[in-house]
């Protein structure tokens, strides 16, 4: 419920036109969707076990099973069709670059990612030309024409004030020249390299998510069977109590 509240608040605080323009890449939408799904799922499990409601418990078990299978399928498909998965990630990143200035949440998320992975753009720093503010065309009146965000800039030691204009005109420079000031490598390659170097960590996280789901499925089914056995026992007792020869 807290996740939903934060997501709704974030959506309401945004300008209507800007919010609609980048609806597909809005982090607030992700919070709302995940929050609603988590609430419905945990509601079924909690109320179903408290009230011993077979319908809610089976719904809880079924939803957990679907989530588990979707996670498993996503992992297998991402591994088998790594090229297509890479293309989909590239499409998402390029879409986020286009709407960089439309959503402050998205902007902060991209800046965090570029700083974290020491990268710039999707494939290279010149991908920022897809954004209307950073486009290198001569008819672009923006003061940020042919630039990149400040999060692409190499860190300056002991910098008291962040120079947000450090990426000015970087797209017009060659790789060798731009690499002295900004990160020139794209975030996709950096992300792939990070995944390859942290496979055990990601496997542990996946296992940590899968075990509680499997335990939840198992316990809910055990509880459903116990409730059914109790119902059968009550019906059996009622039938024999009504029997005059009992």
Tab-separated table of C-alpha atoms in Angstrom, residues 3-206:
chain	number	residue	atom	x	y	z
A	3	UNK	CA	4.387	1.546	-2.723
A	4	UNK	CA	1.045	2.348	-4.355
A	5	UNK	CA	0.728	5.578	-2.358
A	6	UNK	CA	4.234	6.716	-3.334
A	7	UNK	CA	3.595	5.845	-6.991
A	8	UNK	CA	0.255	7.685	-7.084
A	9	UNK	CA	1.779	10.720	-5.353
A	10	UNK	CA	4.648	10.790	-7.851
A	11	UNK	CA	2.215	10.612	-10.769
A	12	UNK	CA	-0.011	13.378	-9.419
A	13	UNK	CA	2.939	15.693	-8.819
A	14	UNK	CA	4.066	15.515	-12.442
A	15	UNK	CA	2.937	17.772	-15.238
A	16	UNK	CA	0.067	16.052	-17.063
A	17	UNK	CA	1.468	16.351	-20.617
A	18	UNK	CA	4.965	15.272	-19.596
A	19	UNK	CA	3.602	12.366	-17.581
A	20	UNK	CA	1.554	11.071	-20.503
A	21	UNK	CA	4.442	11.470	-22.934
A	22	UNK	CA	6.684	9.048	-21.027
A	23	UNK	CA	4.064	6.744	-19.553
A	24	UNK	CA	5.829	3.574	-20.680
A	25	UNK	CA	9.113	4.416	-18.910
A	26	UNK	CA	7.720	6.103	-15.786
A	27	UNK	CA	9.141	4.566	-12.555
A	28	UNK	CA	5.991	5.700	-10.723
A	29	UNK	CA	3.883	3.374	-12.903
A	30	UNK	CA	6.174	0.482	-11.960
A	31	UNK	CA	5.660	1.254	-8.255
A	32	UNK	CA	1.876	1.360	-8.664
A	33	UNK	CA	1.662	-1.880	-10.672
A	34	UNK	CA	4.021	-3.852	-8.404
A	35	UNK	CA	2.340	-2.447	-5.284
A	36	UNK	CA	-1.164	-3.384	-6.458
A	37	UNK	CA	-0.100	-6.911	-7.458
A	38	UNK	CA	1.737	-7.462	-4.169
A	39	UNK	CA	-1.254	-6.201	-2.171
A	40	UNK	CA	-3.748	-8.437	-3.972
A	41	UNK	CA	-1.476	-11.470	-3.714
A	42	UNK	CA	-0.667	-11.058	-0.025
A	43	UNK	CA	-4.315	-10.213	0.740
A	44	UNK	CA	-5.423	-13.546	-0.706
A	45	UNK	CA	-2.759	-15.426	1.252
A	46	UNK	CA	-3.323	-13.618	4.561
A	47	UNK	CA	-7.122	-13.534	4.618
A	48	UNK	CA	-7.345	-16.992	3.059
A	49	UNK	CA	-5.249	-18.554	5.830
A	50	UNK	CA	-6.927	-16.578	8.634
A	51	UNK	CA	-10.457	-17.443	7.455
A	52	UNK	CA	-9.450	-20.860	6.087
A	53	UNK	CA	-10.975	-19.901	2.753
A	54	UNK	CA	-10.115	-22.478	0.100
A	55	UNK	CA	-10.894	-20.140	-2.818
A	56	UNK	CA	-8.515	-17.397	-1.601
A	57	UNK	CA	-5.790	-19.897	-0.735
A	58	UNK	CA	-5.974	-21.533	-4.148
A	59	UNK	CA	-5.900	-18.096	-5.788
A	60	UNK	CA	-2.803	-17.256	-3.726
A	61	UNK	CA	-1.134	-20.540	-4.693
A	62	UNK	CA	-2.034	-20.147	-8.372
A	63	UNK	CA	-0.721	-16.554	-8.518
A	64	UNK	CA	2.539	-17.544	-6.827
A	65	UNK	CA	2.930	-20.417	-9.279
A	66	UNK	CA	2.358	-18.099	-12.247
A	67	UNK	CA	4.875	-15.548	-10.899
A	68	UNK	CA	7.446	-18.297	-10.321
A	69	UNK	CA	6.955	-19.749	-13.817
A	70	UNK	CA	7.183	-16.287	-15.406
A	71	UNK	CA	10.443	-15.599	-13.586
A	72	UNK	CA	11.802	-18.979	-14.633
A	73	UNK	CA	10.719	-18.452	-18.248
A	74	UNK	CA	12.211	-14.953	-18.334
A	75	UNK	CA	15.545	-16.281	-17.067
A	76	UNK	CA	15.652	-19.164	-19.548
A	77	UNK	CA	14.526	-17.058	-22.523
A	78	UNK	CA	16.941	-14.285	-21.594
A	79	UNK	CA	19.783	-16.824	-21.559
A	80	UNK	CA	18.772	-18.681	-24.730
A	81	UNK	CA	17.787	-15.604	-26.755
A	82	UNK	CA	20.447	-13.290	-25.370
A	83	UNK	CA	20.675	-11.301	-28.616
A	84	UNK	CA	16.943	-10.568	-28.670
A	85	UNK	CA	17.017	-9.734	-24.959
A	86	UNK	CA	19.895	-7.343	-25.622
A	87	UNK	CA	17.883	-5.715	-28.419
A	88	UNK	CA	14.870	-5.296	-26.115
A	89	UNK	CA	17.042	-3.711	-23.419
A	90	UNK	CA	18.527	-1.403	-26.042
A	91	UNK	CA	15.030	-0.385	-27.142
A	92	UNK	CA	14.021	0.409	-23.548
A	93	UNK	CA	17.167	2.463	-22.939
A	94	UNK	CA	16.733	4.410	-26.186
A	95	UNK	CA	13.119	5.150	-25.283
A	96	UNK	CA	14.265	6.385	-21.879
A	97	UNK	CA	16.865	8.623	-23.538
A	98	UNK	CA	14.183	10.189	-25.739
A	99	UNK	CA	12.089	11.102	-22.666
A	100	UNK	CA	15.027	12.066	-20.445
A	101	UNK	CA	13.846	15.658	-19.892
A	102	UNK	CA	10.148	14.767	-19.693
A	103	UNK	CA	10.217	13.033	-16.317
A	104	UNK	CA	12.374	13.970	-13.316
A	105	UNK	CA	12.145	10.455	-11.837
A	106	UNK	CA	13.328	8.918	-15.102
A	107	UNK	CA	16.073	11.531	-15.366
A	108	UNK	CA	17.376	10.716	-11.884
A	109	UNK	CA	17.222	6.991	-12.659
A	110	UNK	CA	19.274	7.394	-15.863
A	111	UNK	CA	21.809	9.640	-14.131
A	112	UNK	CA	22.194	7.092	-11.330
A	113	UNK	CA	22.700	4.265	-13.839
A	114	UNK	CA	25.295	6.160	-15.869
A	115	UNK	CA	27.246	7.075	-12.736
A	116	UNK	CA	26.953	3.570	-11.279
A	117	UNK	CA	28.166	1.753	-14.412
A	118	UNK	CA	30.483	4.527	-15.649
A	119	UNK	CA	28.762	4.677	-19.032
A	120	UNK	CA	26.957	7.068	-21.343
A	121	UNK	CA	24.013	6.343	-23.631
A	122	UNK	CA	22.898	2.940	-24.871
A	123	UNK	CA	25.620	1.806	-27.279
A	124	UNK	CA	27.730	4.974	-27.114
A	125	UNK	CA	27.582	8.569	-25.918
A	126	UNK	CA	26.293	9.662	-29.336
A	127	UNK	CA	22.969	7.951	-28.627
A	128	UNK	CA	22.039	11.133	-26.764
A	129	UNK	CA	21.438	12.754	-30.139
A	130	UNK	CA	18.071	10.926	-30.094
A	131	UNK	CA	16.907	13.360	-27.417
A	132	UNK	CA	15.443	16.587	-28.804
A	133	UNK	CA	17.431	18.727	-26.359
A	134	UNK	CA	20.785	17.026	-27.051
A	135	UNK	CA	20.254	16.562	-30.807
A	136	UNK	CA	23.171	17.726	-32.964
A	137	UNK	CA	21.084	19.081	-35.856
A	138	UNK	CA	21.782	22.681	-36.883
A	139	UNK	CA	18.151	23.723	-36.401
A	140	UNK	CA	18.146	22.661	-32.750
A	141	UNK	CA	17.861	25.893	-30.684
A	142	UNK	CA	18.592	24.175	-27.358
A	143	UNK	CA	21.582	25.342	-25.308
A	144	UNK	CA	22.381	21.649	-24.770
A	145	UNK	CA	22.725	20.951	-28.504
A	146	UNK	CA	25.227	18.168	-29.201
A	147	UNK	CA	25.877	17.727	-25.464
A	148	UNK	CA	25.449	14.859	-23.013
A	149	UNK	CA	24.100	14.851	-19.432
A	150	UNK	CA	26.503	15.703	-16.636
A	151	UNK	CA	26.226	12.111	-15.353
A	152	UNK	CA	28.337	11.058	-18.367
A	153	UNK	CA	31.291	13.167	-17.196
A	154	UNK	CA	34.361	11.637	-15.602
A	155	UNK	CA	34.437	12.316	-11.840
A	156	UNK	CA	36.574	15.207	-10.699
A	157	UNK	CA	38.402	14.623	-7.381
A	158	UNK	CA	37.500	16.974	-4.510
A	159	UNK	CA	34.812	18.704	-6.578
A	160	UNK	CA	32.729	20.851	-4.232
A	161	UNK	CA	30.195	22.002	-6.842
A	162	UNK	CA	28.979	19.710	-9.651
A	163	UNK	CA	29.633	21.140	-13.109
A	164	UNK	CA	26.357	20.302	-14.874
A	165	UNK	CA	27.683	21.754	-18.154
A	166	UNK	CA	30.727	19.483	-18.347
A	167	UNK	CA	29.162	17.518	-21.224
A	168	UNK	CA	28.740	20.578	-23.443
A	169	UNK	CA	29.446	19.812	-27.120
A	170	UNK	CA	30.835	16.313	-26.405
A	171	UNK	CA	28.913	14.608	-29.224
A	172	UNK	CA	30.750	16.756	-31.752
A	173	UNK	CA	34.092	15.345	-30.574
A	174	UNK	CA	35.735	12.103	-31.647
A	175	UNK	CA	35.918	9.146	-29.271
A	176	UNK	CA	39.567	9.781	-28.406
A	177	UNK	CA	38.897	13.433	-27.585
A	178	UNK	CA	35.622	12.868	-25.743
A	179	UNK	CA	37.071	10.050	-23.622
A	180	UNK	CA	39.222	12.602	-21.785
A	181	UNK	CA	36.104	14.288	-20.418
A	182	UNK	CA	33.207	11.779	-20.443
A	183	UNK	CA	32.465	8.069	-20.470
A	184	UNK	CA	32.238	7.031	-24.123
A	185	UNK	CA	31.187	3.392	-23.659
A	186	UNK	CA	27.470	2.605	-23.741
A	187	UNK	CA	25.526	1.299	-20.758
A	188	UNK	CA	24.365	-1.892	-22.518
A	189	UNK	CA	27.860	-3.386	-22.748
A	190	UNK	CA	28.620	-2.255	-19.205
A	191	UNK	CA	25.432	-3.877	-17.944
A	192	UNK	CA	26.151	-7.149	-19.785
A	193	UNK	CA	29.700	-7.233	-18.377
A	194	UNK	CA	28.364	-6.568	-14.879
A	195	UNK	CA	25.874	-9.429	-15.213
A	196	UNK	CA	28.600	-11.819	-16.402
A	197	UNK	CA	30.867	-10.875	-13.497
A	198	UNK	CA	28.081	-11.189	-10.918
A	199	UNK	CA	26.361	-14.398	-12.037
A	200	UNK	CA	26.722	-16.019	-8.599
A	201	UNK	CA	25.234	-12.964	-6.910
A	202	UNK	CA	22.305	-12.856	-9.338
A	203	UNK	CA	21.820	-16.608	-8.938
A	204	UNK	CA	21.708	-16.177	-5.171
A	205	UNK	CA	19.138	-13.381	-5.469
A	206	UNK	CA	17.027	-15.495	-7.833
